[in-house]
Short mmCIF file of N, CA and C in Angstrom, two decimals:
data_model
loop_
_atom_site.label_atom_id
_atom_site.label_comp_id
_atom_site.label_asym_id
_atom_site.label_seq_id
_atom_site.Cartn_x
_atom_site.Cartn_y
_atom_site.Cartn_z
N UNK A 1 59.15 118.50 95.03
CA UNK A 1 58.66 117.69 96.13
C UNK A 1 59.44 118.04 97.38
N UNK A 2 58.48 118.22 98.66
CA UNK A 2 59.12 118.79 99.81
C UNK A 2 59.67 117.24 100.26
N UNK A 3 60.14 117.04 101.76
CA UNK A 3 60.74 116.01 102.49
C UNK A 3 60.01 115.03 102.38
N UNK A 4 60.30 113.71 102.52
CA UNK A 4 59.39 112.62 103.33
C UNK A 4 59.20 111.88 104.37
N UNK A 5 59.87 112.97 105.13
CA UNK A 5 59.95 113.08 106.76
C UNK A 5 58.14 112.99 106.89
N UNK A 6 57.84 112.45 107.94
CA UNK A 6 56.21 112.28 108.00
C UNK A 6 56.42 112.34 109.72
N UNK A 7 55.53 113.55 110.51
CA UNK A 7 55.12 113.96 111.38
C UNK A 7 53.90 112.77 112.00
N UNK A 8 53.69 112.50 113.30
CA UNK A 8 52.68 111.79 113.72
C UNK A 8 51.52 111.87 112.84
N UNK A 9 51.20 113.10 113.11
CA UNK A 9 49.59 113.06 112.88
C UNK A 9 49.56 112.66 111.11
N UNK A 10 50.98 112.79 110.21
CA UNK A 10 50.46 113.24 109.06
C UNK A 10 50.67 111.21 108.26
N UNK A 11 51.36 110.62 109.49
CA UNK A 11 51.29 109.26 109.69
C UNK A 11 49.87 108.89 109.66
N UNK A 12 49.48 108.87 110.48
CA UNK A 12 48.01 108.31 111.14
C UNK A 12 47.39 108.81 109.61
N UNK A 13 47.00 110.26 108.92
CA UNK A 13 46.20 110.47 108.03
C UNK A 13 46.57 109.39 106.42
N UNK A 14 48.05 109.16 106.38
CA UNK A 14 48.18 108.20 104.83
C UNK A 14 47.93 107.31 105.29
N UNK A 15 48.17 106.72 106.30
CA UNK A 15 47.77 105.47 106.75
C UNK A 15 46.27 105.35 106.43
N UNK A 16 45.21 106.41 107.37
CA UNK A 16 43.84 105.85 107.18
C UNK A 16 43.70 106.01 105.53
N UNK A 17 44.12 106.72 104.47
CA UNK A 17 43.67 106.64 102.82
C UNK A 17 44.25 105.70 102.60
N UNK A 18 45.11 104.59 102.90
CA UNK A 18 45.68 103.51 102.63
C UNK A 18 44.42 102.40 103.11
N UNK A 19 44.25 102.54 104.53
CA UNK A 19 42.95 101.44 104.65
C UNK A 19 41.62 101.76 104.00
N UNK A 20 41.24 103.25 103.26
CA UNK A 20 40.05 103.85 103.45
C UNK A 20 40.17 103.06 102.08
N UNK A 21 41.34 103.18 101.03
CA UNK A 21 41.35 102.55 99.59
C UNK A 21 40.64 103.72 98.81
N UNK A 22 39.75 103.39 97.98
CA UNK A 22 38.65 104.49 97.33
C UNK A 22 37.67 104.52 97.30
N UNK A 23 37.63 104.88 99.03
CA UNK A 23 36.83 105.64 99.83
C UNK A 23 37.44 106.67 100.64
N UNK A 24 38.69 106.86 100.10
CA UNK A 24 39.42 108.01 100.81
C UNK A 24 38.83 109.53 100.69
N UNK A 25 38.14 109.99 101.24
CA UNK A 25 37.88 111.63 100.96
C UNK A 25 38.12 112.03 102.18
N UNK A 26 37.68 113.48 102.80
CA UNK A 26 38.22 113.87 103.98
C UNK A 26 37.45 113.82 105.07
N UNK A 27 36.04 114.06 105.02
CA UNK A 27 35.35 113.38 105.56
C UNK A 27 35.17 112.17 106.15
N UNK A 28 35.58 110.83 105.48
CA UNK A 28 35.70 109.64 105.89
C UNK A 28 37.50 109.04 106.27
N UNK A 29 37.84 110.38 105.88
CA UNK A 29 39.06 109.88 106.65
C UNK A 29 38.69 110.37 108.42
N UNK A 30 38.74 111.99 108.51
CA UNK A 30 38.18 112.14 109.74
C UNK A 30 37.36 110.89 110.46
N UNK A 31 35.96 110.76 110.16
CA UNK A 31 35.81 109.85 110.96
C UNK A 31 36.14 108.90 111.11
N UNK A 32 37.18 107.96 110.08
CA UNK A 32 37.46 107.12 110.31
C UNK A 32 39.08 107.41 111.20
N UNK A 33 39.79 107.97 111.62
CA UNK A 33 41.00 108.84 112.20
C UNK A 33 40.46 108.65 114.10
N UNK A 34 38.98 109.29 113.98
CA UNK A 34 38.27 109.63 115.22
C UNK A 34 38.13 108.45 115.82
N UNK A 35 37.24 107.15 114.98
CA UNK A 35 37.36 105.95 115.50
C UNK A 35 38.32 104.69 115.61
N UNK A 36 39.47 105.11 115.37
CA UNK A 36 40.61 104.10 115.36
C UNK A 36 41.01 105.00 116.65
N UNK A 37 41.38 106.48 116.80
CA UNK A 37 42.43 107.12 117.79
C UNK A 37 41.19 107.15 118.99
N UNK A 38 40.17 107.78 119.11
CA UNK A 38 38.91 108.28 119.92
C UNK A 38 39.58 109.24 120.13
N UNK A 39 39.99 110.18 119.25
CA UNK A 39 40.27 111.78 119.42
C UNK A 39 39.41 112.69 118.23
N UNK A 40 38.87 113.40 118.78
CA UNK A 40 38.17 114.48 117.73
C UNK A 40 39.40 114.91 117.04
N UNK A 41 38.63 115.03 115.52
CA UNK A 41 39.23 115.01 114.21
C UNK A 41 38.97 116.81 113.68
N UNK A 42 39.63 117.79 113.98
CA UNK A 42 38.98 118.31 113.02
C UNK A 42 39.09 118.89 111.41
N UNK A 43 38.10 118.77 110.78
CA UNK A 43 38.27 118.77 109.33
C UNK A 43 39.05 119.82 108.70
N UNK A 44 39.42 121.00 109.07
CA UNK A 44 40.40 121.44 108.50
C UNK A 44 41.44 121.39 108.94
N UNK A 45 41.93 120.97 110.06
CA UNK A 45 42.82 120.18 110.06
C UNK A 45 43.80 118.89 109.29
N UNK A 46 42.26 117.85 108.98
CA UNK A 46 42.97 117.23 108.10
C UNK A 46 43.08 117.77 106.39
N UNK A 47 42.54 118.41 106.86
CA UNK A 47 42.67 119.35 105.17
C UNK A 47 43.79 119.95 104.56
N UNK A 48 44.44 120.72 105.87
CA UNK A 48 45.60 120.94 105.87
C UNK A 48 46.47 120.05 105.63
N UNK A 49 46.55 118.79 106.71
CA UNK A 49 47.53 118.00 106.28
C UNK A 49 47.13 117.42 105.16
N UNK A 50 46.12 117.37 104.34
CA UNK A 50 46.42 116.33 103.10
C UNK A 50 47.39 117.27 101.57
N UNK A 51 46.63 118.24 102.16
CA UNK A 51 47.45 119.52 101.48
C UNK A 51 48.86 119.42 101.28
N UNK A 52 49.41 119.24 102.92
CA UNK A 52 50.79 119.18 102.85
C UNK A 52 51.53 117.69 102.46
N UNK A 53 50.58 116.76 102.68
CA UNK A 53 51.03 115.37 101.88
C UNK A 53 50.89 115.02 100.34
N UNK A 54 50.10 116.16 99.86
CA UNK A 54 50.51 116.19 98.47
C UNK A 54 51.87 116.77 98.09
N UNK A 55 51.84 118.52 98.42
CA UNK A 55 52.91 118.98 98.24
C UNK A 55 53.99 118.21 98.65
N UNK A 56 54.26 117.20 99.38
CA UNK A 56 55.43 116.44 99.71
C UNK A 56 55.40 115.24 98.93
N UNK A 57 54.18 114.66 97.60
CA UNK A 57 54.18 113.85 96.38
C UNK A 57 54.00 112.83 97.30
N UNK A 58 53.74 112.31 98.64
CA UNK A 58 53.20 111.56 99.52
C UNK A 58 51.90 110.89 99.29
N UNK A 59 50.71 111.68 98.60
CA UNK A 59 49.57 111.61 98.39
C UNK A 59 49.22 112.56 97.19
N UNK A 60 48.53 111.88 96.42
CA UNK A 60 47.41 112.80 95.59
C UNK A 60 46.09 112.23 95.42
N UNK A 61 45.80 113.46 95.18
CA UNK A 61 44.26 113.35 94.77
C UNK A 61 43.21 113.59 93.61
N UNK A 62 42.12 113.05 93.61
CA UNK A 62 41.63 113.35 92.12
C UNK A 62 39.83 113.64 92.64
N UNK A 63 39.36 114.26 91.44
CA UNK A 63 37.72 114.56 92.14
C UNK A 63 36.73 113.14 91.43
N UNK A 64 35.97 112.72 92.17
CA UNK A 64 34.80 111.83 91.60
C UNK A 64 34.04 112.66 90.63
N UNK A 65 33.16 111.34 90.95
CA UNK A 65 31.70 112.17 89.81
C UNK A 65 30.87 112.91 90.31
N UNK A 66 30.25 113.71 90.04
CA UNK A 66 29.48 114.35 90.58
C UNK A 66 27.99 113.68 90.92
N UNK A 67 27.11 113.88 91.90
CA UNK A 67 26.37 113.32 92.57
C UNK A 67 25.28 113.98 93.15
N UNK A 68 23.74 113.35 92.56
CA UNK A 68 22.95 114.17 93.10
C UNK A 68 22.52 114.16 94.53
N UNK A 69 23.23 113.67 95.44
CA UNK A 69 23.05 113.62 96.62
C UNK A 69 23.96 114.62 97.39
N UNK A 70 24.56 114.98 96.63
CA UNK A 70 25.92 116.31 97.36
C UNK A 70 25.46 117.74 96.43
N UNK A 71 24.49 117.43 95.62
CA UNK A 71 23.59 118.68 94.88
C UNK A 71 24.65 119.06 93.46
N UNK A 72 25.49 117.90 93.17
CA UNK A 72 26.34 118.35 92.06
C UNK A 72 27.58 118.22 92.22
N UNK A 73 28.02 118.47 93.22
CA UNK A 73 29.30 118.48 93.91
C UNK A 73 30.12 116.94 93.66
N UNK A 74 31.03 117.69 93.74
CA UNK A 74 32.54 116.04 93.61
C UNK A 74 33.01 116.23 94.79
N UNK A 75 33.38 114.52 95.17
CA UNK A 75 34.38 114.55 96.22
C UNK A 75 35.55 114.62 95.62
N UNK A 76 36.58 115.07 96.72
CA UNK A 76 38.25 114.87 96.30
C UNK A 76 38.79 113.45 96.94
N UNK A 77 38.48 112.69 96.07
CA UNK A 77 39.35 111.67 96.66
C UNK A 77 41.53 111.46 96.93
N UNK A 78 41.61 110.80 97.84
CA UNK A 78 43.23 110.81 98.10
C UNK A 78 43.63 109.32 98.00
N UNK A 79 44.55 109.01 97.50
CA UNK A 79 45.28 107.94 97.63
C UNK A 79 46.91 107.82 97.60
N UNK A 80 47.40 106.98 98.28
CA UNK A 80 48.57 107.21 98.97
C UNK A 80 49.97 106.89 97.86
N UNK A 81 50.69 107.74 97.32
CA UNK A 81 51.77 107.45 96.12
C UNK A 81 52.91 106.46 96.09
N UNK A 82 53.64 105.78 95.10
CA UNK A 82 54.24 105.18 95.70
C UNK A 82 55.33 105.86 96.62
N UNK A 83 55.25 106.96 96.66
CA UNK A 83 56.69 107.37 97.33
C UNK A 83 55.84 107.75 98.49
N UNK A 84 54.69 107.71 99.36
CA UNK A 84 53.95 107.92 100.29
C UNK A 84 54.31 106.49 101.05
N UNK A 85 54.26 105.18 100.23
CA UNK A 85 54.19 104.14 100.76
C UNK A 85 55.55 103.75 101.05
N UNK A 86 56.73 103.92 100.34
CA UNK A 86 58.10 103.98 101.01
C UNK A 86 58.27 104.53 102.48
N UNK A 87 57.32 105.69 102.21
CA UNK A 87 57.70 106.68 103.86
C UNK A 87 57.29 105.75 104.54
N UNK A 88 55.82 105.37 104.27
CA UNK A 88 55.11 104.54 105.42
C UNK A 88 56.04 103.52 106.08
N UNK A 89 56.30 102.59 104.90
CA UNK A 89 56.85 101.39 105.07
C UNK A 89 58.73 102.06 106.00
N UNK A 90 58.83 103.17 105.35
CA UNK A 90 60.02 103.89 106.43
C UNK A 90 59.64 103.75 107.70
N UNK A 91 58.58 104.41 108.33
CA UNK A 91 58.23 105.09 109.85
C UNK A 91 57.82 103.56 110.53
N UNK A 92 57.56 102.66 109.97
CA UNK A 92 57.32 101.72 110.30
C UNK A 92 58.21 100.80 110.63
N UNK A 93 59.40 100.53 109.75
CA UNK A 93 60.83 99.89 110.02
C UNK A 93 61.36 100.57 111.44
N UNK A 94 61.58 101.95 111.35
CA UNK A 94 61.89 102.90 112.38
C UNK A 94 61.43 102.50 113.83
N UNK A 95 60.05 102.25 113.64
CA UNK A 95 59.26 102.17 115.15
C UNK A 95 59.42 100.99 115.47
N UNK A 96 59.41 100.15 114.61
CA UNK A 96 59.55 98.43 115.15
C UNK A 96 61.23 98.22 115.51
N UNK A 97 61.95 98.69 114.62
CA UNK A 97 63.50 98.77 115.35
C UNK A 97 63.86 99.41 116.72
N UNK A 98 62.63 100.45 117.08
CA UNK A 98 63.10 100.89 118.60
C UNK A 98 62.41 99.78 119.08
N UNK A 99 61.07 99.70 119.02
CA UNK A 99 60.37 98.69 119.94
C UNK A 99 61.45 97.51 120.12
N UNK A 100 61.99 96.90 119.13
CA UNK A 100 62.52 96.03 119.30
C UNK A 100 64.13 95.85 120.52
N UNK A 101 64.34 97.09 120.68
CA UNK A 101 65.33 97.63 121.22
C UNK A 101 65.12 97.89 123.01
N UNK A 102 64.30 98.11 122.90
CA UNK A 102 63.63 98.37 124.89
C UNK A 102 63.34 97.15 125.64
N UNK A 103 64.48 97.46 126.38
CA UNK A 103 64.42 96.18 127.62
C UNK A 103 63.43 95.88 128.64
N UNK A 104 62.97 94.95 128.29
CA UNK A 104 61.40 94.35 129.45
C UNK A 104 60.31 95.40 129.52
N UNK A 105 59.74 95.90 128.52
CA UNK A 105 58.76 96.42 128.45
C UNK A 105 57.61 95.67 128.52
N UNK A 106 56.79 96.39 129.84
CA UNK A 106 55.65 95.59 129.68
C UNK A 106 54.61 96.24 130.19
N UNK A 107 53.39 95.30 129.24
CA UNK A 107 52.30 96.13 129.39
C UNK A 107 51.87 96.77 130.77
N UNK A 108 51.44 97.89 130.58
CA UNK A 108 50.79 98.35 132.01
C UNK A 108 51.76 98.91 133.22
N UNK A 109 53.41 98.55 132.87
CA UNK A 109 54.42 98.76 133.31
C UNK A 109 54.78 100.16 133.05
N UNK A 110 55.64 101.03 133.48
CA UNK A 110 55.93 102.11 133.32
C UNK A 110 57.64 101.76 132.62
N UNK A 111 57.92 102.88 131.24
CA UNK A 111 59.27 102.63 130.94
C UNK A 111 60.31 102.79 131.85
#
């Protein structure tokens, strides 16, 4: 297992298979990524990163059933490990301890 150092973007992606539950595939993570941020998603992109959030035991994945609406085909579903959810629950302690730290921040204000 690589680090569990977690990069922005690779934040935002366990996070959405954490809300997506099992409906996590990559497809519906993308769009669901696109409509929380309003930034185009693109799919091998997140492909990549789920790639690399396995290899880091962050995430794994398993294939469904196959389906005659995908002509046979399985999705790969992802869901987030417990050692995915430590990180989370890490980057999250992290960000709320700075926030908590910055003097008179306010909205619409410049730091």
């Amino acid at each position: 297992m690589k680090g569990t150092h977690l990069g922005e973007f690779e934040e935002l992606v366990l996070l959405t298979i954490a809300a997506l539950s099992s409906e996590a595939y990559s497809v519906a993570i993308c769009d669901e990524l696109e409509k929380h941020t309003g930034r185009t998603t693109k799919l091998g992109v997140v492909h990549a990163v789920l790639n690399r959030l396995e290899e880091k035991g962050l995430a794994k994945s398993y294939l469904g059933e196959a389906t005659n609406t995908r002509g046979g085909k399985r999705k790969r579903y992802y869901e987030v490990t417990q050692v995915g959810k430590i990180a989370l629950t890490h980057a999250r302690d992290i960000r709320e301890g700075l926030w908590r730290v910055i003097p008179d921040l306010h909205l619409g204000g410049a730091l």
